[in-house]
Coordinates of C-alpha atoms in Angstrom, one line a residue:
P175 CA 74.4 304.1 -89.9
T176 CA 70.9 305.5 -89.5
R177 CA 69.3 302.6 -91.3
C178 CA 71.4 300.2 -89.1
R179 CA 70.2 301.8 -85.9
C180 CA 66.5 301.8 -87.0
G181 CA 66.7 298.1 -87.9
W182 CA 68.4 297.3 -84.7
A183 CA 65.7 299.2 -82.7
Y184 CA 63.0 297.2 -84.5
M185 CA 64.7 293.9 -83.7
Q186 CA 65.1 295.0 -80.1
Q187 CA 61.4 295.7 -79.8
W188 CA 60.6 292.4 -81.5
L189 CA 62.7 290.6 -78.9
K190 CA 60.7 292.2 -76.1
L191 CA 57.4 291.1 -77.6
L192 CA 58.9 287.6 -78.1
L193 CA 59.8 287.4 -74.4
H194 CA 56.3 288.6 -73.4
D195 CA 54.6 286.0 -75.5
M196 CA 56.9 283.2 -74.2
H197 CA 55.6 283.8 -70.7
V198 CA 52.2 282.8 -71.9
V199 CA 52.9 279.5 -73.7
K200 CA 53.8 276.3 -71.8
E201 CA 55.5 274.3 -74.5
I202 CA 56.9 274.9 -78.0
G203 CA 57.8 272.7 -80.9
E204 CA 61.2 272.1 -82.4
S205 CA 60.4 274.4 -85.4
D206 CA 59.4 277.1 -83.0
L207 CA 62.7 276.7 -81.1
R208 CA 64.7 277.3 -84.3
L209 CA 62.6 280.4 -85.1
I210 CA 63.1 281.8 -81.6
R211 CA 66.8 281.2 -81.8
M212 CA 67.1 283.3 -84.9
G213 CA 66.1 286.6 -83.2
P214 CA 68.8 286.7 -80.6
Q215 CA 71.4 285.5 -83.1
Q216 CA 70.6 288.2 -85.6
V217 CA 70.6 290.9 -82.9
A218 CA 74.0 289.6 -81.6
H219 CA 75.3 289.6 -85.1
V220 CA 74.4 293.2 -85.7
C221 CA 75.8 294.3 -82.3
S222 CA 79.1 292.5 -83.0
K223 CA 79.4 293.8 -86.5
H224 CA 78.8 297.4 -85.5
P225 CA 80.1 297.7 -81.9
G226 CA 80.7 301.4 -82.0
E227 CA 77.2 302.3 -83.1
F228 CA 75.4 301.6 -79.9
R229 CA 75.7 302.9 -76.3
D230 CA 76.6 300.7 -73.4
D231 CA 73.1 301.0 -71.8
Q232 CA 71.5 299.9 -75.0
L233 CA 73.7 296.8 -75.2
V234 CA 73.0 296.0 -71.6
N235 CA 69.3 296.1 -72.2
V236 CA 69.5 293.9 -75.2
R237 CA 71.7 291.4 -73.4
A238 CA 69.2 291.3 -70.5
T239 CA 66.4 290.6 -73.0
I240 CA 68.4 287.8 -74.6
E241 CA 69.3 286.3 -71.3
G242 CA 65.6 286.4 -70.4
I243 CA 64.7 284.5 -73.6
E244 CA 67.4 281.9 -72.9
A245 CA 66.2 281.4 -69.3
R246 CA 62.6 281.0 -70.5
L247 CA 63.7 278.4 -73.1
Q248 CA 65.2 276.4 -70.4
E249 CA 61.9 276.3 -68.5
L250 CA 59.7 275.5 -71.5
K251 CA 59.0 272.0 -72.6
I252 CA 60.2 271.2 -76.1
R253 CA 57.6 269.2 -78.0
T254 CA 59.1 266.5 -80.2
Y255 CA 57.6 264.0 -82.6
G256 CA 59.4 260.8 -81.6
A257 CA 62.5 261.1 -83.7
A258 CA 66.0 262.4 -83.0
T259 CA 66.8 265.7 -84.5
R260 CA 70.0 267.3 -85.6
S261 CA 71.8 269.0 -82.8
L262 CA 71.1 272.7 -82.9
D263 CA 73.7 275.4 -82.6
T264 CA 72.1 276.9 -79.5
S265 CA 75.3 278.4 -78.1
P266 CA 74.7 282.1 -77.3
Y267 CA 76.4 284.8 -79.4
H268 CA 78.3 287.1 -77.0
I269 CA 77.8 290.8 -77.3
S270 CA 81.1 292.6 -77.0
M271 CA 81.2 295.7 -74.9
E272 CA 84.7 296.6 -76.1
P273 CA 85.5 297.5 -79.7
S274 CA 88.9 295.7 -79.4
V275 CA 87.2 292.3 -79.1
P276 CA 86.6 290.8 -82.6
A277 CA 83.1 289.9 -83.4
R278 CA 82.2 286.2 -83.6
K279 CA 81.5 284.9 -87.0
F280 CA 78.5 282.8 -87.8
P281 CA 79.0 279.2 -88.9
A282 CA 78.8 278.5 -92.6
E283 CA 75.3 276.9 -92.5
S284 CA 73.8 280.0 -90.8
E285 CA 75.2 282.7 -93.1
Q286 CA 71.8 282.8 -94.9
T287 CA 69.5 283.0 -91.9
G288 CA 65.9 282.0 -92.4
F289 CA 66.4 279.3 -95.0
N290 CA 67.0 276.5 -92.4
R291 CA 63.3 276.6 -91.6
F292 CA 62.4 275.2 -95.0
L293 CA 64.0 271.9 -94.1
R294 CA 61.8 269.8 -91.9
L295 CA 64.2 267.8 -89.7
E296 CA 61.8 266.2 -87.2
D297 CA 59.9 263.0 -87.9
I298 CA 56.2 263.8 -88.6
S299 CA 55.1 260.4 -89.8
G300 CA 53.3 259.8 -86.6
L301 CA 51.0 262.7 -87.2
A302 CA 49.6 261.4 -90.5
G303 CA 46.8 259.3 -88.9
R304 CA 44.6 256.9 -90.8
P305 CA 44.0 257.6 -94.5
I306 CA 40.7 259.2 -95.4
E307 CA 39.1 257.5 -98.4
Q308 CA 37.6 260.0 -100.8
P309 CA 34.6 258.8 -102.7
G310 CA 34.7 258.9 -106.5
F311 CA 33.3 261.9 -108.2
V312 CA 29.6 261.6 -109.2
P313 CA 28.8 263.6 -112.3
I314 CA 26.4 266.5 -111.9
D315 CA 24.1 266.9 -114.9
F316 CA 22.0 270.0 -114.6
L317 CA 20.3 269.1 -117.9
K318 CA 18.3 266.5 -116.1
V319 CA 16.0 269.3 -115.1
P320 CA 13.4 269.8 -117.8
E321 CA 13.2 273.1 -119.6
R322 CA 9.5 273.5 -118.8
A323 CA 7.0 271.6 -116.8
T324 CA 3.7 271.2 -118.5
N325 CA 2.1 268.6 -116.2
F326 CA 2.4 267.5 -112.7
E327 CA 4.7 264.5 -113.5
E328 CA 7.2 266.8 -115.1
A329 CA 6.9 269.3 -112.3
L330 CA 7.6 266.6 -109.7
A331 CA 10.5 265.3 -111.7
A332 CA 12.0 268.8 -111.9
M333 CA 11.8 269.2 -108.1
R334 CA 13.3 265.8 -107.4
W335 CA 16.2 266.4 -109.8
A336 CA 16.8 269.8 -108.3
D337 CA 16.9 268.3 -104.8
K338 CA 19.3 265.5 -105.9
L339 CA 21.6 267.9 -107.8
C340 CA 21.8 270.3 -104.9
T341 CA 22.8 267.4 -102.7
L342 CA 25.5 266.3 -105.1
V343 CA 26.9 269.8 -105.3
S344 CA 26.9 270.1 -101.5
V345 CA 28.6 266.8 -100.7
Q346 CA 31.3 267.3 -103.4
S347 CA 32.3 270.8 -102.3
V348 CA 36.0 269.8 -102.5
R349 CA 35.7 269.2 -106.3
V350 CA 32.9 271.6 -107.1
Q351 CA 34.0 275.1 -106.1
H352 CA 31.5 277.8 -105.3
G353 CA 28.7 275.4 -105.1
Q354 CA 26.4 277.9 -103.4
F355 CA 26.1 279.9 -106.7
F356 CA 25.2 276.7 -108.6
K357 CA 22.5 275.8 -106.1
A358 CA 21.0 279.3 -105.9
A359 CA 21.0 279.6 -109.7
L360 CA 19.5 276.2 -110.1
L361 CA 16.6 276.8 -107.7
Q362 CA 16.0 280.3 -109.2
H363 CA 15.7 278.6 -112.6
V364 CA 13.4 275.9 -111.4
F365 CA 10.9 278.1 -109.5
T366 CA 10.9 281.0 -112.0
R367 CA 11.2 279.3 -115.4
V368 CA 10.6 275.6 -115.2
L369 CA 7.7 275.5 -112.7
P370 CA 4.7 277.8 -113.2
V371 CA 3.4 279.5 -110.1
P372 CA 0.0 278.0 -109.3
R373 CA -3.2 279.5 -110.6
A374 CA -6.8 278.4 -110.7
G375 CA -7.5 275.3 -112.7
D376 CA -3.9 274.3 -113.5
F377 CA -2.2 270.9 -113.0
W378 CA -1.1 271.9 -109.4
H379 CA -4.7 271.5 -108.3
A380 CA -5.2 268.0 -109.6
P381 CA -6.5 265.5 -107.0
M382 CA -3.9 263.1 -105.5
R383 CA -3.4 260.6 -102.6
Y384 CA -2.2 261.7 -99.2
A385 CA 1.2 260.0 -99.6
L386 CA 2.1 262.0 -102.7
Q387 CA 0.7 265.2 -101.1
L388 CA 3.0 264.6 -98.1
D389 CA 6.0 263.8 -100.3
V390 CA 5.7 267.0 -102.2
L391 CA 5.6 269.1 -99.0
L392 CA 8.7 267.3 -97.7
L393 CA 10.4 267.9 -101.0
L394 CA 9.6 271.6 -100.9
K395 CA 11.0 271.8 -97.4
R396 CA 14.3 270.2 -98.4
L397 CA 14.6 272.5 -101.4
M398 CA 14.0 275.5 -99.1
E399 CA 16.8 274.4 -96.9
H400 CA 19.1 274.0 -99.9
F401 CA 18.1 277.5 -101.0
G402 CA 18.7 279.0 -97.5
S403 CA 22.0 277.4 -97.0
S404 CA 23.1 278.7 -100.4
V405 CA 21.9 282.3 -100.4
F406 CA 23.3 282.9 -96.9
N407 CA 26.7 281.9 -98.2
I408 CA 26.6 284.7 -100.7
I409 CA 27.0 288.4 -100.0
T410 CA 23.7 289.9 -100.8
S411 CA 22.9 292.9 -103.0
L412 CA 19.8 294.7 -104.3
E413 CA 19.6 292.4 -107.3
F414 CA 20.2 289.2 -105.4
D415 CA 17.7 290.2 -102.7
A416 CA 15.0 290.1 -105.3
V417 CA 15.9 286.5 -106.1
R418 CA 15.7 285.5 -102.4
L419 CA 12.4 287.2 -101.9
V420 CA 10.6 285.9 -105.0
V421 CA 11.9 282.3 -105.0
S422 CA 11.1 281.7 -101.4
A423 CA 7.6 283.1 -101.9
A424 CA 7.1 280.9 -104.9
M425 CA 8.0 277.8 -102.9
M426 CA 5.6 278.8 -100.1
T427 CA 2.8 279.4 -102.6
I428 CA 3.2 275.9 -104.1
G429 CA 3.2 274.6 -100.6
D430 CA 0.0 276.4 -99.8
V431 CA -1.7 274.6 -102.8
F432 CA -0.7 271.2 -101.4
M433 CA -1.7 272.2 -97.9
R434 CA -5.2 272.9 -99.2
K435 CA -5.6 269.5 -101.0
I436 CA -8.1 267.0 -99.8
A437 CA -6.5 263.7 -100.4
T438 CA -8.5 261.2 -102.5
D439 CA -7.8 258.2 -100.1
I440 CA -7.4 259.2 -96.5
P441 CA -7.4 263.0 -96.2
S442 CA -5.5 264.8 -93.5
E443 CA -7.7 266.5 -90.8
V444 CA -5.2 269.3 -90.6
C445 CA -5.4 270.0 -94.3
Q446 CA -9.2 269.8 -94.2
I447 CA -9.4 272.4 -91.4
Y448 CA -6.8 274.7 -93.2
A449 CA -8.7 274.6 -96.5
Q450 CA -12.3 274.4 -95.5
M451 CA -12.3 276.7 -92.4
G452 CA -11.0 279.7 -94.4
Y453 CA -7.4 279.8 -93.1
G454 CA -4.5 281.2 -95.1
I455 CA -1.2 283.0 -94.9
K456 CA -0.8 286.8 -94.8
L457 CA 1.3 287.5 -97.8
S458 CA 2.2 291.1 -96.8
P459 CA 4.7 292.6 -96.7
F460 CA 5.7 290.8 -99.9
D461 CA 3.5 293.1 -102.0
T462 CA 5.0 296.2 -100.5
Q463 CA 8.6 295.1 -100.5
S464 CA 8.5 293.7 -104.0
E465 CA 7.7 297.2 -105.3
T466 CA 11.3 298.4 -104.8
I467 CA 13.3 295.3 -105.4
M468 CA 15.9 295.4 -108.2
V469 CA 14.6 293.0 -110.8
T470 CA 17.1 292.5 -113.6
V471 CA 15.6 289.2 -114.9
P472 CA 12.1 289.4 -116.5
E473 CA 11.1 285.9 -115.2
L474 CA 11.2 287.3 -111.7
N475 CA 8.7 289.9 -112.6
L476 CA 6.3 287.3 -114.0
A477 CA 6.8 285.1 -110.9
R478 CA 6.1 288.0 -108.6
T479 CA 2.9 288.8 -110.5
A480 CA 1.7 285.2 -110.5
I481 CA 2.3 285.0 -106.7
L482 CA 0.3 288.1 -106.1
D483 CA -2.4 286.9 -108.4
Y484 CA -2.7 283.6 -106.6
W485 CA -3.1 285.1 -103.1
H486 CA -5.4 287.8 -104.4
D487 CA -7.7 285.2 -106.0
L488 CA -7.9 283.3 -102.7
G489 CA -9.8 286.2 -101.3
A490 CA -10.1 287.0 -97.7
T491 CA -8.7 284.3 -95.4
T492 CA -8.0 284.1 -91.7
P493 CA -4.2 284.5 -91.5
I494 CA -2.1 282.2 -89.3
M495 CA 1.6 282.0 -88.6
S496 CA 2.1 285.8 -89.1
F497 CA 5.7 285.8 -88.0
N498 CA 6.4 289.2 -89.5
D499 CA 4.1 290.7 -86.9
G500 CA 5.8 288.9 -84.0
M501 CA 7.2 285.6 -82.9
G502 CA 4.3 284.8 -80.6
C503 CA 1.4 282.5 -81.1
D504 CA -1.3 284.9 -82.3
E505 CA -5.0 284.3 -81.7
T506 CA -5.9 282.9 -85.1
T507 CA -3.0 280.4 -85.0
G508 CA -4.2 279.3 -81.6
Q509 CA -7.7 278.8 -83.0
F510 CA -6.4 276.7 -85.8
L511 CA -4.4 274.5 -83.5
A512 CA -7.4 274.2 -81.1
Q513 CA -9.6 273.0 -84.0
C514 CA -7.0 270.5 -85.0
C515 CA -6.8 269.1 -81.5
A516 CA -10.6 269.0 -81.2
R517 CA -10.9 267.0 -84.4
M518 CA -8.5 264.3 -83.1
A519 CA -9.3 264.5 -79.3
F520 CA -5.8 265.9 -78.5
P521 CA -5.4 267.7 -75.2
I522 CA -6.3 271.4 -75.4
G523 CA -5.0 274.1 -73.0
L524 CA -3.7 277.6 -73.2
D525 CA -0.3 276.5 -71.9
I526 CA 0.0 273.5 -74.2
L527 CA -1.6 274.9 -77.3
P528 CA 1.5 276.9 -78.7
T529 CA 3.8 273.9 -78.1
Y530 CA 1.9 271.9 -80.8
L531 CA 3.3 274.2 -83.5
S532 CA 6.9 274.0 -82.1
G533 CA 6.7 270.2 -81.7
E534 CA 7.4 270.1 -78.0
S535 CA 3.9 268.7 -77.7
W536 CA 4.4 266.1 -80.3
L537 CA 0.9 264.8 -81.1
I538 CA 0.1 267.1 -84.1
L539 CA 3.5 267.2 -85.9
K540 CA 4.1 263.5 -85.3
N541 CA 0.8 262.4 -86.7
Y542 CA 0.5 265.2 -89.3
P543 CA 4.0 266.1 -90.5
E544 CA 2.6 268.1 -93.4
L545 CA 2.0 270.9 -90.9
E546 CA 5.7 270.9 -89.9
F547 CA 6.8 271.1 -93.5
F548 CA 4.4 273.9 -94.3
R549 CA 5.3 275.8 -91.1
D550 CA 9.0 275.9 -92.2
L551 CA 8.1 277.0 -95.7
V552 CA 6.0 279.9 -94.2
F553 CA 8.7 280.9 -91.8
Y554 CA 11.4 281.0 -94.5
S555 CA 9.3 283.1 -96.8
K556 CA 8.6 285.5 -93.9
Y557 CA 12.2 285.5 -92.9
F558 CA 13.3 286.6 -96.3
M559 CA 10.9 289.6 -96.0
C560 CA 12.7 290.8 -92.9
T561 CA 13.7 294.4 -93.1
V562 CA 16.5 294.3 -90.4
P563 CA 19.8 293.3 -92.0
D564 CA 21.3 292.2 -88.6
C565 CA 18.7 289.5 -88.4
F566 CA 20.3 287.6 -91.3
P567 CA 23.4 285.3 -90.6
E568 CA 26.8 286.2 -91.7
P569 CA 28.1 284.6 -94.9
F570 CA 29.5 281.1 -94.1
P571 CA 29.6 277.8 -96.0
Y572 CA 26.4 276.5 -94.5
N573 CA 25.0 273.0 -95.3
Q574 CA 21.5 271.7 -95.5
K575 CA 21.6 270.4 -91.9
M576 CA 22.6 273.9 -90.6
A577 CA 19.6 275.3 -92.4
E578 CA 17.1 273.0 -90.6
L579 CA 14.8 275.1 -88.4
R580 CA 14.7 274.1 -84.7
W581 CA 11.6 275.4 -82.8
Q582 CA 11.1 275.9 -79.1
W583 CA 8.3 277.7 -77.2
D584 CA 9.5 280.2 -74.6
S585 CA 6.7 280.3 -72.1
Q586 CA 8.3 283.1 -70.1
H587 CA 8.2 285.6 -73.0
S588 CA 5.4 283.8 -74.9
I589 CA 7.4 283.7 -78.2
Y590 CA 8.7 281.0 -80.5
V591 CA 12.5 280.6 -80.4
V592 CA 13.6 279.5 -83.9
S593 CA 17.3 278.6 -84.4
A594 CA 19.3 277.8 -87.5
Y595 CA 22.6 279.0 -89.0
R596 CA 24.2 279.0 -85.5
K597 CA 21.9 281.9 -84.4
Q598 CA 18.3 282.7 -83.3
L599 CA 16.1 283.8 -86.2
E600 CA 13.5 286.6 -86.1
C601 CA 11.7 288.2 -89.0
P602 CA 10.5 291.7 -88.2
A603 CA 9.3 293.5 -91.3
K604 CA 8.3 297.2 -91.5
G605 CA 8.7 299.3 -94.6
H606 CA 11.3 298.5 -97.2
R607 CA 14.6 296.8 -96.6
W608 CA 16.0 298.6 -99.7
P609 CA 14.4 302.1 -99.9
S610 CA 14.0 303.2 -103.5
F611 CA 16.3 305.7 -105.2
A612 CA 13.5 306.6 -107.6
V613 CA 11.6 308.7 -105.0
A614 CA 12.2 312.4 -105.2
S615 CA 11.6 312.9 -101.5
R616 CA 14.7 310.8 -100.7
F617 CA 16.8 313.6 -102.1
T618 CA 14.8 316.6 -101.0
A619 CA 14.4 315.7 -97.3
P620 CA 13.2 317.2 -95.0
H621 CA 11.0 318.7 -97.7
P622 CA 8.4 316.3 -99.2
A623 CA 8.3 316.2 -103.0
L624 CA 5.2 314.4 -104.2
T625 CA 4.4 316.5 -107.3
E626 CA 6.3 318.8 -109.7
D627 CA 4.9 321.8 -107.8
D628 CA 6.7 320.6 -104.6
I629 CA 10.0 320.6 -106.6
L630 CA 9.5 324.1 -107.8
H631 CA 9.0 325.4 -104.3
I632 CA 12.3 324.0 -102.9
K633 CA 14.9 326.8 -102.9
Q634 CA 18.0 324.6 -102.9
L635 CA 17.9 321.3 -104.8
P636 CA 20.5 318.5 -104.3
D637 CA 23.6 318.6 -106.6
F638 CA 24.1 314.8 -106.6
E639 CA 27.7 314.8 -105.6
K640 CA 28.3 318.0 -107.5
Q641 CA 27.3 316.5 -110.8
L642 CA 24.1 318.4 -111.6
G643 CA 23.2 322.1 -111.5
Q644 CA 20.0 323.4 -110.2
R645 CA 18.2 323.3 -113.6
D646 CA 19.2 319.7 -114.3
S647 CA 18.4 318.6 -110.8
E648 CA 14.9 320.1 -111.1
L649 CA 14.3 318.2 -114.4
L650 CA 15.5 314.9 -112.9
L651 CA 13.5 315.2 -109.7
S652 CA 10.4 316.3 -111.6
A653 CA 10.6 313.1 -113.7
L654 CA 10.6 311.0 -110.5
T655 CA 7.2 312.4 -109.5
V656 CA 5.5 310.7 -112.5
P657 CA 6.4 306.9 -112.0
Y658 CA 4.4 305.7 -114.9
M659 CA 6.3 307.9 -117.4
R660 CA 9.6 308.1 -115.7
I661 CA 11.6 305.4 -117.6
P662 CA 11.9 307.1 -121.0
I663 CA 12.2 310.5 -119.5
V664 CA 15.1 309.6 -117.1
V665 CA 17.0 307.5 -119.7
S666 CA 16.7 310.3 -122.2
F667 CA 17.9 312.7 -119.6
F668 CA 21.3 311.0 -119.3
A669 CA 21.6 310.2 -123.0
T670 CA 23.2 313.6 -123.8
E671 CA 26.8 314.5 -124.3
D672 CA 26.9 316.8 -121.3
R673 CA 25.1 314.5 -118.9
I674 CA 26.5 311.1 -119.5
H675 CA 29.6 312.1 -117.5
C676 CA 27.3 312.5 -114.5
L677 CA 27.0 308.7 -114.3
K678 CA 30.4 308.4 -112.7
A679 CA 28.5 309.4 -109.5
P680 CA 27.3 306.2 -107.7
V681 CA 24.1 307.9 -106.5
L682 CA 23.0 308.7 -110.0
R683 CA 23.8 305.2 -111.2
S684 CA 21.7 303.8 -108.4
L685 CA 18.9 306.3 -109.3
L686 CA 18.9 305.2 -112.9
D687 CA 18.8 301.5 -111.9
S688 CA 15.9 302.1 -109.5
V689 CA 13.9 304.0 -112.1
V690 CA 14.2 301.3 -114.8
F691 CA 14.3 298.0 -112.9
E692 CA 12.0 298.5 -109.9
P693 CA 8.6 296.9 -110.7
Y694 CA 6.6 299.5 -108.8
R695 CA 3.1 298.8 -107.6
Y696 CA 1.1 295.7 -108.6
L697 CA -2.0 295.8 -110.7
H698 CA -4.4 292.8 -110.3
K699 CA -5.9 291.2 -113.4
S700 CA -9.4 292.1 -112.3
A701 CA -8.7 295.8 -112.7
Q702 CA -10.6 296.9 -115.8
A703 CA -11.1 300.6 -115.4
A704 CA -8.7 302.7 -117.5
P705 CA -7.9 306.3 -116.5
R706 CA -10.6 308.7 -117.8
E707 CA -8.8 311.9 -117.0
V708 CA -5.1 313.0 -117.1
P709 CA -3.7 313.4 -114.6
T710 CA -5.8 310.7 -112.9
K711 CA -6.9 311.1 -109.3
D712 CA -6.6 307.4 -108.6
E713 CA -3.0 306.5 -108.6
G714 CA -3.9 302.8 -108.5
Q715 CA -4.9 303.0 -112.2
L716 CA -1.3 303.7 -113.1
N717 CA 0.0 300.4 -111.5
T718 CA 1.3 297.7 -113.8
A719 CA 0.9 294.0 -113.9
Y720 CA 4.5 292.9 -114.7
G721 CA 6.5 296.0 -113.7
L722 CA 7.2 299.3 -115.3
L723 CA 9.9 298.2 -117.7
L724 CA 8.0 295.3 -119.3
N725 CA 5.0 297.6 -119.5
E726 CA 7.0 300.3 -121.3
L727 CA 8.6 297.9 -123.7
A728 CA 5.4 296.2 -124.5
R729 CA 3.3 299.4 -125.1
S730 CA 5.7 302.2 -126.2
P731 CA 9.2 301.0 -126.7
V732 CA 10.4 303.5 -129.3
Q733 CA 11.5 306.3 -127.1
L734 CA 13.2 304.0 -124.6
V735 CA 15.1 302.0 -127.2
K736 CA 16.1 305.2 -129.0
A737 CA 17.5 306.7 -125.8
L738 CA 19.3 303.5 -124.8
T739 CA 20.9 303.3 -128.2
T740 CA 22.1 306.9 -127.9
L741 CA 23.4 306.2 -124.4
M742 CA 25.5 303.3 -125.7
K743 CA 27.0 305.3 -128.5
L744 CA 27.9 308.1 -126.1
A745 CA 29.6 305.6 -123.8
Q746 CA 31.5 304.1 -126.7
A747 CA 32.8 307.5 -127.6
L748 CA 34.2 307.9 -124.1
D749 CA 36.7 305.0 -124.8
T750 CA 40.3 306.3 -124.7
G751 CA 41.9 302.9 -125.2
S752 CA 43.0 302.7 -121.5
Y753 CA 41.3 300.7 -118.8
F754 CA 42.7 303.1 -116.2
A755 CA 40.9 306.2 -117.7
S756 CA 38.4 308.0 -115.5
Q757 CA 35.6 307.1 -117.9
T758 CA 36.0 303.4 -117.5
D759 CA 33.4 303.1 -114.8
I760 CA 30.8 304.9 -117.0
I761 CA 31.5 302.6 -119.9
L762 CA 31.2 299.5 -117.9
Y763 CA 28.0 300.6 -116.2
V764 CA 26.3 301.6 -119.4
A765 CA 27.3 298.2 -120.9
R766 CA 25.8 296.3 -118.0
F767 CA 22.7 298.6 -118.0
A768 CA 22.1 298.0 -121.7
C769 CA 22.5 294.2 -121.4
R770 CA 20.0 294.1 -118.6
V771 CA 17.4 296.0 -120.6
E772 CA 18.2 293.7 -123.6
N773 CA 17.2 290.7 -121.4
F774 CA 13.7 292.2 -121.1
I775 CA 13.5 293.0 -124.8
Q776 CA 14.6 289.5 -125.8
F777 CA 12.1 288.0 -123.4
L778 CA 9.2 289.9 -125.0
L779 CA 10.4 288.9 -128.5
L780 CA 10.8 285.2 -127.7
N781 CA 8.0 284.7 -125.2
G782 CA 5.5 282.5 -126.9
E783 CA 2.8 282.9 -124.1
P784 CA 1.2 286.3 -124.2
M785 CA 1.1 288.2 -120.9
R786 CA -2.3 288.9 -119.5
D787 CA -3.8 292.1 -120.8
T788 CA -4.3 295.1 -118.5
P789 CA -6.1 298.4 -119.0

């Protein structure tokens, strides 16, 4: 009886909600009519089957609700689809107030209520519409992209095939599932493995005609749009953010090379002014942000170093389009636009000058489209350096058209309004978007911890989610104060029987990943001075060219490999034979961690081109 009354009370409340919703709609379909009829019928059936379980006032309230539903049904328009339907049993089921009155039985076809809805009785052929012809599937052969570009023709072919393959994946999304991952992986492969980052004297700097120069910049712009529409359809992470940052910077760097070319036939005046008048792009904060990105693929480290080498070799330039410092038209950008206008006798004015870059004053971008292509490359590269997560669009199946940047000059606020991905884009950058876990001060706040002495003077050290005691916490935090030596020390710290269990804490797993896979500060190839005293007073002498992990594996791999082997053996010993054991997270993490380090080891063993030497 209690269960019956609870169920009946639930159905009574459902009827009240149904009556409330019916006052909002203006018409219903025939299928909706059947569904609405079921509710009063079921309530009437329960009331007639158990007449003595309910009070008279309860039955009166239910009857009033049912009568309200019936009255509203008479007012609503029933939407039909042009075919006669089977007559419905819409006669009301009477609620008996007297126990002596026998309950009315349901007809045979309604004994199993709910199954009638599976039968579509109305004619829906008129809703079909005209057939949509689907094109045949065009095969997508990713092997068309060469393994390595050794000259300009191969590099151009690799970019053309990448553009064509990304388009094929996009337009065949019905047949090719999760195309955003294919496009992001393809473009990462092309710009970190196939195409070398430009350096002085390579094939990127070969002379060419203006038509080919313009074609390459347009191709880079399309590839950047493919890349943006793909990565913003993927939920980001520390590891994937490194891909977004490095690949976009590599595209912009290649675009800078072609923007500086002086064509052999009819050179562009805009390119001449950009190359000969000392203009350039302010690469920061790429150098700062790339110190703490999670690089789990060695090719990303090499691409990062090559990008920083290229911009460092350019020397001091006058930066233009510094969108990370604000969306306004800065003074140097205005000077650049004014010189372009003066060269071609275009109108010059303080009010009209910023609109040349947005395209509202069409003379420059119409006659020199290379500036439009390069502008979008620069903005995308700056946009991926943004440190405010809310500035990025929400994951959505974007296409290449939605990734196209639309520019407008807001004269009232003196800023550029850039729109794409159904929102306005801005790129403020300050500090790190992903603060490092490999910094001791992060865990000792508000006390700074720059040296081991600072650690010793802190009375209460963090326990890392109650996984470490004070002694172990002191050892771990002390290792974080010596970045150049931290990798073998920290890995060996966890490679013991009593500490491997600490890796079930997410904060310690994040700390270990940051210690090993963050590149740390960049060392330029011109640095030749080795440290003469230990500890050195110049921290810049402890920077590395290709990241701490590659530096450790190339110079002193024994301790790290030994500790990693011990860590894997200890993780294997934790296996209890059940996936649901508490040690499963530790085993899976150590396996992933070891595979990532193995990628770097294999890269060093198989890499035929030696990395540049550093002190």
